[in-house]
mmCIF file of N, CA and C in Angstrom:
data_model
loop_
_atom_site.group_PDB
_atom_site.id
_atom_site.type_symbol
_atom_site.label_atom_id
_atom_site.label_comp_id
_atom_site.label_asym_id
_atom_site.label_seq_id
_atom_site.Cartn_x
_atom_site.Cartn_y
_atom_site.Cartn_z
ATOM 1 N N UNK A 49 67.874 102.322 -129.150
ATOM 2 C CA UNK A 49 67.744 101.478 -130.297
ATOM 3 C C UNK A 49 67.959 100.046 -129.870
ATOM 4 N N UNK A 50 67.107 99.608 -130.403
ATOM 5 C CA UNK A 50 67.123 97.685 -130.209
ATOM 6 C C UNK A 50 66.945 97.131 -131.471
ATOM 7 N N UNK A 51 68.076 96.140 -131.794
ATOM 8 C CA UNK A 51 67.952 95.091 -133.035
ATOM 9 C C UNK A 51 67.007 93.642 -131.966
ATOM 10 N N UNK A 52 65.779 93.110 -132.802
ATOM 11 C CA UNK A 52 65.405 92.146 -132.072
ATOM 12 C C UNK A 52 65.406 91.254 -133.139
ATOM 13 N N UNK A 53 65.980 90.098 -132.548
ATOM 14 C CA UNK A 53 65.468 88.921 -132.876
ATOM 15 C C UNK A 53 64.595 87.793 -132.365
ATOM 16 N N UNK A 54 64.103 87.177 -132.526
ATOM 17 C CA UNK A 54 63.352 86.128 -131.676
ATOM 18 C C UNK A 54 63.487 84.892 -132.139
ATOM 19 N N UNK A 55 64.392 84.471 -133.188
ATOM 20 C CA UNK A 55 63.956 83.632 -134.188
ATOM 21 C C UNK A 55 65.269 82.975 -133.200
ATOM 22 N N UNK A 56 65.629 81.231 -134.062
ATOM 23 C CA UNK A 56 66.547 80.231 -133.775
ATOM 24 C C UNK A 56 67.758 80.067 -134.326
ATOM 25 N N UNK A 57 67.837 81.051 -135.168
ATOM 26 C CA UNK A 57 69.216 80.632 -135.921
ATOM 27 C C UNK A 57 70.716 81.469 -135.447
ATOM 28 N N UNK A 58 71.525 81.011 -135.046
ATOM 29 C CA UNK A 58 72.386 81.060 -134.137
ATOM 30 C C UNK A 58 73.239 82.075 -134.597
ATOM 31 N N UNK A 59 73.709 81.630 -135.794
ATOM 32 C CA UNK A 59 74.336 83.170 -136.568
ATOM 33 C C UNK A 59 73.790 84.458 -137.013
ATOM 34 N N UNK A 60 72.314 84.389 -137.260
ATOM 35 C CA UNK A 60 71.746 85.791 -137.324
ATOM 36 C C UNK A 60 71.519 86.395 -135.698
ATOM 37 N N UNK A 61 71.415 85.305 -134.572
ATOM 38 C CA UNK A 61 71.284 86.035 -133.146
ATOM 39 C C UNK A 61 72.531 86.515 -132.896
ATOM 40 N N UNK A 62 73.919 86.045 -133.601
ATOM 41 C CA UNK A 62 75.200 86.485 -133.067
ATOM 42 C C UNK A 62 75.545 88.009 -133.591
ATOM 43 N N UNK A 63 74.922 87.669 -134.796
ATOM 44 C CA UNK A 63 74.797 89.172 -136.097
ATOM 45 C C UNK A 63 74.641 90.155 -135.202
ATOM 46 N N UNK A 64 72.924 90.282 -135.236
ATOM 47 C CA UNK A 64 72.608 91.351 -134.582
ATOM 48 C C UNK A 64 72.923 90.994 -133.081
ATOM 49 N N UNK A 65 73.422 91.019 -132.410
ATOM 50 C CA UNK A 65 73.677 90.741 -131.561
ATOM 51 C C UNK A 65 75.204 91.938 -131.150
ATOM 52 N N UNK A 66 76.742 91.473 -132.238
ATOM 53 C CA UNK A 66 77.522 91.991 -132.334
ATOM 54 C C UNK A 66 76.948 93.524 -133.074
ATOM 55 N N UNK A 67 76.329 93.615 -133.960
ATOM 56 C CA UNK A 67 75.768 94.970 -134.889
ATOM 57 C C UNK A 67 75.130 95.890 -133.567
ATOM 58 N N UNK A 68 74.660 95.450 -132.654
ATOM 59 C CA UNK A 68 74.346 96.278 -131.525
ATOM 60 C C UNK A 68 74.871 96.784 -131.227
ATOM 61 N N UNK A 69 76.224 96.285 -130.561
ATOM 62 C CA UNK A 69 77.531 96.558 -129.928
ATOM 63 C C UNK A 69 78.180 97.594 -130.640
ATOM 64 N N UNK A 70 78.225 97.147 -132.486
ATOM 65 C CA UNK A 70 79.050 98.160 -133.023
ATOM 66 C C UNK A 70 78.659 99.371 -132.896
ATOM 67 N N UNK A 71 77.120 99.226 -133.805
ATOM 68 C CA UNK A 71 76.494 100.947 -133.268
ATOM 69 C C UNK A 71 76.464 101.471 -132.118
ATOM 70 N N UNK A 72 76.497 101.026 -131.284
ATOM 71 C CA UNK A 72 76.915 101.683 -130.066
ATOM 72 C C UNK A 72 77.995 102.084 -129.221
ATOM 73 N N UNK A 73 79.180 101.744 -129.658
ATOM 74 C CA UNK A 73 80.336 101.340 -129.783
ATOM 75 C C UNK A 73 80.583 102.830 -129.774
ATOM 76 N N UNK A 74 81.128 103.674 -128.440
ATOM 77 C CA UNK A 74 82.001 104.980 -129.082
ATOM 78 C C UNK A 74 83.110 104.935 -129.877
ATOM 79 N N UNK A 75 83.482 104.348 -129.857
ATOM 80 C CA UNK A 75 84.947 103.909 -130.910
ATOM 81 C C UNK A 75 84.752 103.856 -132.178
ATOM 82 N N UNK A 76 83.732 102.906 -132.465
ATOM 83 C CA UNK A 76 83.313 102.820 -133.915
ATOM 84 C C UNK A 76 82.570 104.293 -134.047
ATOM 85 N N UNK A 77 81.404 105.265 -133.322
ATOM 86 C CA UNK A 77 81.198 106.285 -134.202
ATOM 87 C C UNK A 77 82.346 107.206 -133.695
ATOM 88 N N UNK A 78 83.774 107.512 -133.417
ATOM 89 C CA UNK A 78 84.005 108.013 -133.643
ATOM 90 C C UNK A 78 85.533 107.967 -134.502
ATOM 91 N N UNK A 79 85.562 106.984 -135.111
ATOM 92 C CA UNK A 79 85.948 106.667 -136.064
ATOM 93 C C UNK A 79 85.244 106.873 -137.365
ATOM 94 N N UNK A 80 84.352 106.609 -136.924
ATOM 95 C CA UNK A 80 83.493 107.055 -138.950
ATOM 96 C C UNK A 80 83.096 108.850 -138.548
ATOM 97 N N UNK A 81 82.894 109.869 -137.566
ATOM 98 C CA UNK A 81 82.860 110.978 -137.868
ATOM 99 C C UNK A 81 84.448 111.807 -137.919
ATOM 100 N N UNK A 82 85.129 111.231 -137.789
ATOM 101 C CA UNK A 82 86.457 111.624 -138.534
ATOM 102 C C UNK A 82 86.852 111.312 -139.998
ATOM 103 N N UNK A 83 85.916 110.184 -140.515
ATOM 104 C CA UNK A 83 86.177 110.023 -141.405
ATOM 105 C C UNK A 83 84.688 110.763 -143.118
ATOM 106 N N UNK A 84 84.353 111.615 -141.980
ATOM 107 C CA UNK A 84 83.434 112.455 -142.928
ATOM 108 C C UNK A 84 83.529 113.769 -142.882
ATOM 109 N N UNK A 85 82.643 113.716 -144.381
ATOM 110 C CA UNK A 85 82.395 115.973 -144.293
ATOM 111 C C UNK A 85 81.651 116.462 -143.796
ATOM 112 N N UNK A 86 81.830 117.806 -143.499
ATOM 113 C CA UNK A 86 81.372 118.215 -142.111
ATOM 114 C C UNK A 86 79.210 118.039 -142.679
ATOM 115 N N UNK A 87 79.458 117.760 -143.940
ATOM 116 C CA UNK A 87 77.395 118.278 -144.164
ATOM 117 C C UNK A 87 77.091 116.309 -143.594
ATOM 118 N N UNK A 88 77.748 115.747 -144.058
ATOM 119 C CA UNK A 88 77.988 114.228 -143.525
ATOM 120 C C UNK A 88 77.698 113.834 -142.199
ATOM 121 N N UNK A 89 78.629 114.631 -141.267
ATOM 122 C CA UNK A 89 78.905 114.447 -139.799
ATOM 123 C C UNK A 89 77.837 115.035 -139.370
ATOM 124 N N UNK A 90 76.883 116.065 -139.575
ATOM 125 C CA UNK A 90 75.852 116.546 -139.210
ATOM 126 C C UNK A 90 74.646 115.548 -139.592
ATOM 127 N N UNK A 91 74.924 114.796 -140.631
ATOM 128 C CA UNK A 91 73.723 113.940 -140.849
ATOM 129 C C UNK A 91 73.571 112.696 -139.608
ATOM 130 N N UNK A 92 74.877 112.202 -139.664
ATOM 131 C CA UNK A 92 75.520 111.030 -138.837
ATOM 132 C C UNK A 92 74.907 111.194 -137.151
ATOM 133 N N UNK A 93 75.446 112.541 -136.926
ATOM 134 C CA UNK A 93 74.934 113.071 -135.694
ATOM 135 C C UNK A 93 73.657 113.005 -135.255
ATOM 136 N N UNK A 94 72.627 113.416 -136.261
ATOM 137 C CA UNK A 94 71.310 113.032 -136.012
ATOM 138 C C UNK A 94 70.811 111.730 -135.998
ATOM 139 N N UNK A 95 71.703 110.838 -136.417
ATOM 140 C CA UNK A 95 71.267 109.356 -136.658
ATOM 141 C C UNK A 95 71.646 109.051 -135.679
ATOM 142 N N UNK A 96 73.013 108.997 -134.840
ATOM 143 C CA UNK A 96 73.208 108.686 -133.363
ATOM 144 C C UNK A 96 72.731 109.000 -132.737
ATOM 145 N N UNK A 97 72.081 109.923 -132.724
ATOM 146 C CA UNK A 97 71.356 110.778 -131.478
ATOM 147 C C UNK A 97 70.296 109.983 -131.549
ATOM 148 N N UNK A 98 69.576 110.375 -132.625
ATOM 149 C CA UNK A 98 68.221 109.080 -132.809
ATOM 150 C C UNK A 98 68.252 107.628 -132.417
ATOM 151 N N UNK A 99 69.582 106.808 -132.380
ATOM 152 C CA UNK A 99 69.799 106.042 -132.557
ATOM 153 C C UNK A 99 69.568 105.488 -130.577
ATOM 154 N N UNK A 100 70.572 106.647 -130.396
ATOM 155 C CA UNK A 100 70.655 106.642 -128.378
ATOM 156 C C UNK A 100 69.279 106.959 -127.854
ATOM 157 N N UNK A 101 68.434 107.611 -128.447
ATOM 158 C CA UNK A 101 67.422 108.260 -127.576
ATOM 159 C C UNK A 101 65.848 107.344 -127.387
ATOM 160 N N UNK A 102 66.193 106.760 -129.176
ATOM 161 C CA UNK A 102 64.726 106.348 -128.970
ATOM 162 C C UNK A 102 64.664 104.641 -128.449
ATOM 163 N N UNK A 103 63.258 104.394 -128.033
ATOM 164 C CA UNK A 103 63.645 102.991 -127.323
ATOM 165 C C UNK A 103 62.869 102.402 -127.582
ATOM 166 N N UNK A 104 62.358 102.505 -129.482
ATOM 167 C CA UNK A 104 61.604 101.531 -129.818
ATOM 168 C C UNK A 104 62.191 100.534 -130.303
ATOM 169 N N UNK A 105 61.751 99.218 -130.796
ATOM 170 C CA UNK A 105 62.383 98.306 -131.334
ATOM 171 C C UNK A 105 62.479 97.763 -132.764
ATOM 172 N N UNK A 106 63.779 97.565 -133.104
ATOM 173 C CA UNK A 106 63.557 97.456 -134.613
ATOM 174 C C UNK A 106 63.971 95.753 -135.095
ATOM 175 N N UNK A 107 62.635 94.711 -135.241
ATOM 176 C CA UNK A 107 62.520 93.622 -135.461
ATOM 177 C C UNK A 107 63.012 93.030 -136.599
ATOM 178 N N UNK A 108 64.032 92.025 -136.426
ATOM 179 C CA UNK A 108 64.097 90.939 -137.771
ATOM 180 C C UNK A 108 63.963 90.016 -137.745
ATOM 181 N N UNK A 109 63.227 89.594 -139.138
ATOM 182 C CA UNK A 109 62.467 88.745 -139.359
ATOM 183 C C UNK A 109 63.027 88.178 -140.595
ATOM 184 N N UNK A 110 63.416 86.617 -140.056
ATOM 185 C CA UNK A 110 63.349 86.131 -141.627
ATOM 186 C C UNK A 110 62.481 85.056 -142.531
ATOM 187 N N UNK A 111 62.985 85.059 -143.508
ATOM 188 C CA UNK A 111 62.109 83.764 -144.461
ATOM 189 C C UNK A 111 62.647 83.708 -145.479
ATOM 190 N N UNK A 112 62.476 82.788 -146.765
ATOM 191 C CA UNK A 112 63.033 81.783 -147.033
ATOM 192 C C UNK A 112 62.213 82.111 -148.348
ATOM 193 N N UNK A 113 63.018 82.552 -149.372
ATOM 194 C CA UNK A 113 62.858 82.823 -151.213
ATOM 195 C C UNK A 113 64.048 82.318 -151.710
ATOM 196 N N UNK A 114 63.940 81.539 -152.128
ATOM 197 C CA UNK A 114 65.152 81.277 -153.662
ATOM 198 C C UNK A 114 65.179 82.237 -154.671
ATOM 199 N N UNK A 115 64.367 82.725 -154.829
ATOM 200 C CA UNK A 115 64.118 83.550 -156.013
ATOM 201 C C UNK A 115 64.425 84.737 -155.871
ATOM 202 N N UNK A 116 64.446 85.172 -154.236
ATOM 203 C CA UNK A 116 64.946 86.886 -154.644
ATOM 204 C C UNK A 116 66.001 86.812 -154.793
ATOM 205 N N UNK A 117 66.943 87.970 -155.241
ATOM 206 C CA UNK A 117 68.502 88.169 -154.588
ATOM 207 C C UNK A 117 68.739 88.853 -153.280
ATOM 208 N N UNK A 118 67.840 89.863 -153.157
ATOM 209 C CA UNK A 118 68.396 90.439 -152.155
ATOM 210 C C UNK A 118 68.039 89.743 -150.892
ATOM 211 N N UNK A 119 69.205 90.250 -149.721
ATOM 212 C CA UNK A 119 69.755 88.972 -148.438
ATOM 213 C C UNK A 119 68.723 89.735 -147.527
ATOM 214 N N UNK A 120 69.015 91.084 -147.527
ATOM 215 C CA UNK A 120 68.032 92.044 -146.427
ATOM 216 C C UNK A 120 67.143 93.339 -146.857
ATOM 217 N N UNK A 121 66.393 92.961 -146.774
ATOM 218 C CA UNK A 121 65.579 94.537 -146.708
ATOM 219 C C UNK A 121 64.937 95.221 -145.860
ATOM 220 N N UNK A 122 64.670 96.322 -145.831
ATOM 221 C CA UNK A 122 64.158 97.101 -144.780
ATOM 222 C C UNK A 122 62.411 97.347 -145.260
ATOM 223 N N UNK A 123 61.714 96.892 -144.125
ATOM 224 C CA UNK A 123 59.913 97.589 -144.296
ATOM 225 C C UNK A 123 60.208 99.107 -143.464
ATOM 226 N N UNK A 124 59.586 99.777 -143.861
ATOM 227 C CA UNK A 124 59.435 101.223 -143.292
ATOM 228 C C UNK A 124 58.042 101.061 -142.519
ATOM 229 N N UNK A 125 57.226 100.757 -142.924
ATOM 230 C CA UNK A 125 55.331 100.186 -142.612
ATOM 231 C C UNK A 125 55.589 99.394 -141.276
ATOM 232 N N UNK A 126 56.827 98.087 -141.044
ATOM 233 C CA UNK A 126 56.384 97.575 -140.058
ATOM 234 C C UNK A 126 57.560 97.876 -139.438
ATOM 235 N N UNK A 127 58.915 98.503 -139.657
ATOM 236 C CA UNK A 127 59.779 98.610 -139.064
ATOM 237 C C UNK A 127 60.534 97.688 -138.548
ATOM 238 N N UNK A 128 60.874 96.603 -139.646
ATOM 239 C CA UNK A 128 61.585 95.898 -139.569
ATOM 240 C C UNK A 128 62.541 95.610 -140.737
ATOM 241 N N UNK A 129 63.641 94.986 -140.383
ATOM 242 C CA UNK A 129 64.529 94.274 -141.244
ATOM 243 C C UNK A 129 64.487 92.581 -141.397
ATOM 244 N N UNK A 130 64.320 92.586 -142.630
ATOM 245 C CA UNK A 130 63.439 91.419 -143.005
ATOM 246 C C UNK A 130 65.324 90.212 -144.333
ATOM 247 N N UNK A 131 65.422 89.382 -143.642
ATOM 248 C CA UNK A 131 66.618 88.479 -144.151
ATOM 249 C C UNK A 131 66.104 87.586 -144.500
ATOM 250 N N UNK A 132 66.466 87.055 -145.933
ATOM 251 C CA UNK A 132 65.980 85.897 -146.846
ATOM 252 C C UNK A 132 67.303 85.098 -146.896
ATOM 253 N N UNK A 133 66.825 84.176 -146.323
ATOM 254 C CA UNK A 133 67.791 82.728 -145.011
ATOM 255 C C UNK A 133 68.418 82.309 -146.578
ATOM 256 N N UNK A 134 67.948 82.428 -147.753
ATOM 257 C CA UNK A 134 68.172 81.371 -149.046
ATOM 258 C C UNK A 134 69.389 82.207 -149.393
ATOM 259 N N UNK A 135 69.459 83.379 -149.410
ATOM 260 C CA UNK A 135 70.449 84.203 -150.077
ATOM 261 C C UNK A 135 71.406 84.563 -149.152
ATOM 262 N N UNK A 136 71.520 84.524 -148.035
ATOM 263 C CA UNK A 136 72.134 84.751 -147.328
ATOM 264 C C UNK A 136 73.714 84.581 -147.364
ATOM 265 N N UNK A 137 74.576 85.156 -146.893
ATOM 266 C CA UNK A 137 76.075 84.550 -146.991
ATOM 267 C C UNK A 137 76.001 83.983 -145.496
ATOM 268 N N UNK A 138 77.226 83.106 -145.451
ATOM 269 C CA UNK A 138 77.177 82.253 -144.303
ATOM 270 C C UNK A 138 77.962 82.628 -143.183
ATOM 271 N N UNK A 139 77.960 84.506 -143.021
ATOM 272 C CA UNK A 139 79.386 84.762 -142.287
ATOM 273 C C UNK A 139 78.488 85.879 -141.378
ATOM 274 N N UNK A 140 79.425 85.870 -140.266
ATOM 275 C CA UNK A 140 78.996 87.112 -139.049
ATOM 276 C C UNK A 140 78.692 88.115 -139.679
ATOM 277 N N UNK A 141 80.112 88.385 -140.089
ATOM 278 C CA UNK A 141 80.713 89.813 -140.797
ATOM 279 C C UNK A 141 79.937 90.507 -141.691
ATOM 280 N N UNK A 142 80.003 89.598 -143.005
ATOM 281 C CA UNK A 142 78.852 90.176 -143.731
ATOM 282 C C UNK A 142 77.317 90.502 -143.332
ATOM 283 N N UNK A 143 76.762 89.559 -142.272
ATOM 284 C CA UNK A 143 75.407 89.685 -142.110
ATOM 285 C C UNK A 143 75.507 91.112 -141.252
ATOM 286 N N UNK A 144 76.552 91.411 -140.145
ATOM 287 C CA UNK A 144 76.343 92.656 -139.999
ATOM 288 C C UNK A 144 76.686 93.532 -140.551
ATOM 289 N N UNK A 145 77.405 93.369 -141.606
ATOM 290 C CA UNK A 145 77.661 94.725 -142.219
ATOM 291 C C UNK A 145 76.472 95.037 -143.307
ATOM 292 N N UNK A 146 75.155 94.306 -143.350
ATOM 293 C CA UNK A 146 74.160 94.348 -144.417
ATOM 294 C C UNK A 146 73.109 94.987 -142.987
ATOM 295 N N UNK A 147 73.778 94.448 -141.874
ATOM 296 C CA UNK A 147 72.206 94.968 -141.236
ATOM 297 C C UNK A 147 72.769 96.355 -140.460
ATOM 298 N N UNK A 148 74.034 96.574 -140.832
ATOM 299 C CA UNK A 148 73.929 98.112 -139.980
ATOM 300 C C UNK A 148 73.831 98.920 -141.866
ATOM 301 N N UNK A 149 74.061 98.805 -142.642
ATOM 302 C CA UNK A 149 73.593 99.445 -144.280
ATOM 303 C C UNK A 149 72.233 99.407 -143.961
ATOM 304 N N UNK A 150 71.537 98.594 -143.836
ATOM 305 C CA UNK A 150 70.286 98.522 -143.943
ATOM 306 C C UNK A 150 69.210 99.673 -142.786
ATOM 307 N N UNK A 151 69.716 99.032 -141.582
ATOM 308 C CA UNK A 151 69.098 99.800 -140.277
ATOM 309 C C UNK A 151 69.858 101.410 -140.440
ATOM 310 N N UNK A 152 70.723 101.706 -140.988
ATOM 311 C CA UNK A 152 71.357 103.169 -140.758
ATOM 312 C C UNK A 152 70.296 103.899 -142.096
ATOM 313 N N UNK A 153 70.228 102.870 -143.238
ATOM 314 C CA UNK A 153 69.185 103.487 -144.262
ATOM 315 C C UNK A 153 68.240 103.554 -144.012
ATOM 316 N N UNK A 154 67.157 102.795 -143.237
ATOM 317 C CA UNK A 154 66.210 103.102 -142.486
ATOM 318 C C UNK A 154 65.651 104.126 -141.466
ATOM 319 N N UNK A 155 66.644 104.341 -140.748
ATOM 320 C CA UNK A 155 66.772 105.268 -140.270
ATOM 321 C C UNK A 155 66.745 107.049 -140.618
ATOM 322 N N UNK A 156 67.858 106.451 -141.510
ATOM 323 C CA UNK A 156 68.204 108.265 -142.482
ATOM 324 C C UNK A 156 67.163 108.513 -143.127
ATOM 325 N N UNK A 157 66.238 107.742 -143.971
ATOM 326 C CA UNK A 157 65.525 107.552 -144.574
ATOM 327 C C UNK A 157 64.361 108.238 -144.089
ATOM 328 N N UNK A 158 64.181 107.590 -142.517
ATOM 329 C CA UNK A 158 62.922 108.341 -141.758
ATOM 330 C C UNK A 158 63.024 109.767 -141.261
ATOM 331 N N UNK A 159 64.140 110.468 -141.152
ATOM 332 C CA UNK A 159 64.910 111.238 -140.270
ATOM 333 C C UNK A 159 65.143 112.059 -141.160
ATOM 334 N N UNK A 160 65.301 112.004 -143.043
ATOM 335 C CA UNK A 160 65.757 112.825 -143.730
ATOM 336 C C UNK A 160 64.443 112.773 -145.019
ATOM 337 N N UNK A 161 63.717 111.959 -144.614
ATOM 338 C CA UNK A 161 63.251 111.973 -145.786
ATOM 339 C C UNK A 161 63.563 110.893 -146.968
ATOM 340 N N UNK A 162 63.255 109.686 -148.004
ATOM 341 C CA UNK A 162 63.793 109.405 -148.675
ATOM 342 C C UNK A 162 63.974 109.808 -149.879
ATOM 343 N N UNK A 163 63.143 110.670 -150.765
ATOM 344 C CA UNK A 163 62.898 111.469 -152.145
ATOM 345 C C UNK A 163 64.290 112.380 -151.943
ATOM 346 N N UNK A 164 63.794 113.730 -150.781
ATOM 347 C CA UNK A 164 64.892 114.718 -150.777
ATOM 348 C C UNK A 164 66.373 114.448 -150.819
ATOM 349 N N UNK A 165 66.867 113.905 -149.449
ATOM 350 C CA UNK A 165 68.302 113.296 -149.615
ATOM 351 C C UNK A 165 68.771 111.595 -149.795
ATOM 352 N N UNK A 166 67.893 111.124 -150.816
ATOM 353 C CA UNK A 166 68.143 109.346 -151.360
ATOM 354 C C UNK A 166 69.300 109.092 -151.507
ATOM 355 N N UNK A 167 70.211 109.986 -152.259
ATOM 356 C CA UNK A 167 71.417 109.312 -152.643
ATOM 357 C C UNK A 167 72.916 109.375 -151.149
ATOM 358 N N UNK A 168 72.266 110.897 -150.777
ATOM 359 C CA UNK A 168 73.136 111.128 -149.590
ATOM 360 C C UNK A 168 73.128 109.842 -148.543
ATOM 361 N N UNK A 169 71.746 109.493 -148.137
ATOM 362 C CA UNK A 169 71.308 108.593 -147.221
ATOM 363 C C UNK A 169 71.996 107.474 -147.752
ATOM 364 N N UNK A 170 71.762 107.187 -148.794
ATOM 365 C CA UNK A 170 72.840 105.298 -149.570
ATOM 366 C C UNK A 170 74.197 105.983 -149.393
ATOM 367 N N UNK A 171 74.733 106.602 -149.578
ATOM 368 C CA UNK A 171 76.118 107.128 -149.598
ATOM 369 C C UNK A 171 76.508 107.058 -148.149
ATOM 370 N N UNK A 172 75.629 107.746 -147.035
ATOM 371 C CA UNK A 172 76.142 106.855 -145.428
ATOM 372 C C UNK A 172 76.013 106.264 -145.018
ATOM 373 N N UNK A 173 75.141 105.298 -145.264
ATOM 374 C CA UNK A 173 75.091 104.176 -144.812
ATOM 375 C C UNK A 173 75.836 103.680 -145.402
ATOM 376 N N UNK A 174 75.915 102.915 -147.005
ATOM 377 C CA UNK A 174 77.477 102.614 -147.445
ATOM 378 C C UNK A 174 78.591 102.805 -146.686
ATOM 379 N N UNK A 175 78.673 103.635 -146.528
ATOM 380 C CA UNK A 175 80.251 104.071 -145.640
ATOM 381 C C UNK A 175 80.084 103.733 -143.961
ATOM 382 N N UNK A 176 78.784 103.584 -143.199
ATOM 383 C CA UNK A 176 78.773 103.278 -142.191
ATOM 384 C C UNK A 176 79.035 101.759 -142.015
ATOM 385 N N UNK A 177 78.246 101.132 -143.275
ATOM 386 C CA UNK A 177 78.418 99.738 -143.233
ATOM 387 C C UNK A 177 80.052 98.796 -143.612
ATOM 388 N N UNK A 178 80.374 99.972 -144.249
ATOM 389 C CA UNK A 178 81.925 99.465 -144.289
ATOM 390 C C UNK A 178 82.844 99.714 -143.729
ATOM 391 N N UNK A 179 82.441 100.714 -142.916
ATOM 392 C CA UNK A 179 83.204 101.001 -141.720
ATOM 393 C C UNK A 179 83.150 100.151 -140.358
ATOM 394 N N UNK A 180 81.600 99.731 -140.375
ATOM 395 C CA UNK A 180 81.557 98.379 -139.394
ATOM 396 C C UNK A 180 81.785 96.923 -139.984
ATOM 397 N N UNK A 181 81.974 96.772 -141.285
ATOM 398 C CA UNK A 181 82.855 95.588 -141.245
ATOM 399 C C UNK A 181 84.044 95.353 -140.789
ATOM 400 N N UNK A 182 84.708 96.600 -140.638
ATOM 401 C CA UNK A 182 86.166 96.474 -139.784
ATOM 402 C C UNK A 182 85.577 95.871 -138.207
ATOM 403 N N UNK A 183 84.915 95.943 -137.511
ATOM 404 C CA UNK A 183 84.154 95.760 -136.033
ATOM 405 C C UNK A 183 83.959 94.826 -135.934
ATOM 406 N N UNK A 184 83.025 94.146 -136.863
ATOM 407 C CA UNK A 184 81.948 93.076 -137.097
ATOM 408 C C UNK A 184 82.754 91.538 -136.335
#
């Protein structure tokens, strides 16, 4: 797994940058599979595994709306995570804890399906992402 950036802005390169580290981080996953149920830890498992094995790249890209609210979203089509610079908060922490929610939902999403298990998939990533704000 690769977070890419290409862009200039110094705090989203530090973001993903540190968000790399966390997900990969044995410490951090094995801290969050102690802290799940076992149908959980089996989901989690497949997302790390996926996460270690494959070596495509997952691009962010940002731009610049006043008008949306939301800071990040995920394309499934181009496989990227896409940050709107206007909404943004101005902190490490938060930006990675939106882009490992985001990239872990992306992920589960592809890996589980999003219709069948939707709410399960927001429910770990939630908890993955707040588990790497402790990291961040």
């Amino acid at each position: 797994m690769n977070l890419v950036y290409e862009g200039e802005n110094q705090l989203i390169c530090s973001a993903v940058r540190r968000t790399t580290e966390v997900l990969n981080s044995t410490f951090f996953q094995n801290h969050l599979m102690s802290n799940l149920s076992e149908e959980e830890s089996e989901h989690i498992k497949t997302l790390l595994n996926t996460i270690h094995q494959t070596n495509y790249n997952v691009y962010i890209k940002t731009y610049w709306n006043p008008f949306k609210r939301q800071s990040i979203t995920y394309d499934i089509n181009t496989q990227s995570l896409n940050i709107n610079i206007a909404s943004l908060k101005k902190s490490r922490r938060i930006i990675s804890k939106q882009l490992v929610k985001n990239y872990s939902l992306l992920q589960l999403n592809k890996i589980y399906g999003g219709q069948e298990n939707g709410n399960l998939n927001k429910v770990l990533a939630l908890r993955m992402s707040s588990l790497a704000n402790y990291y961040a």
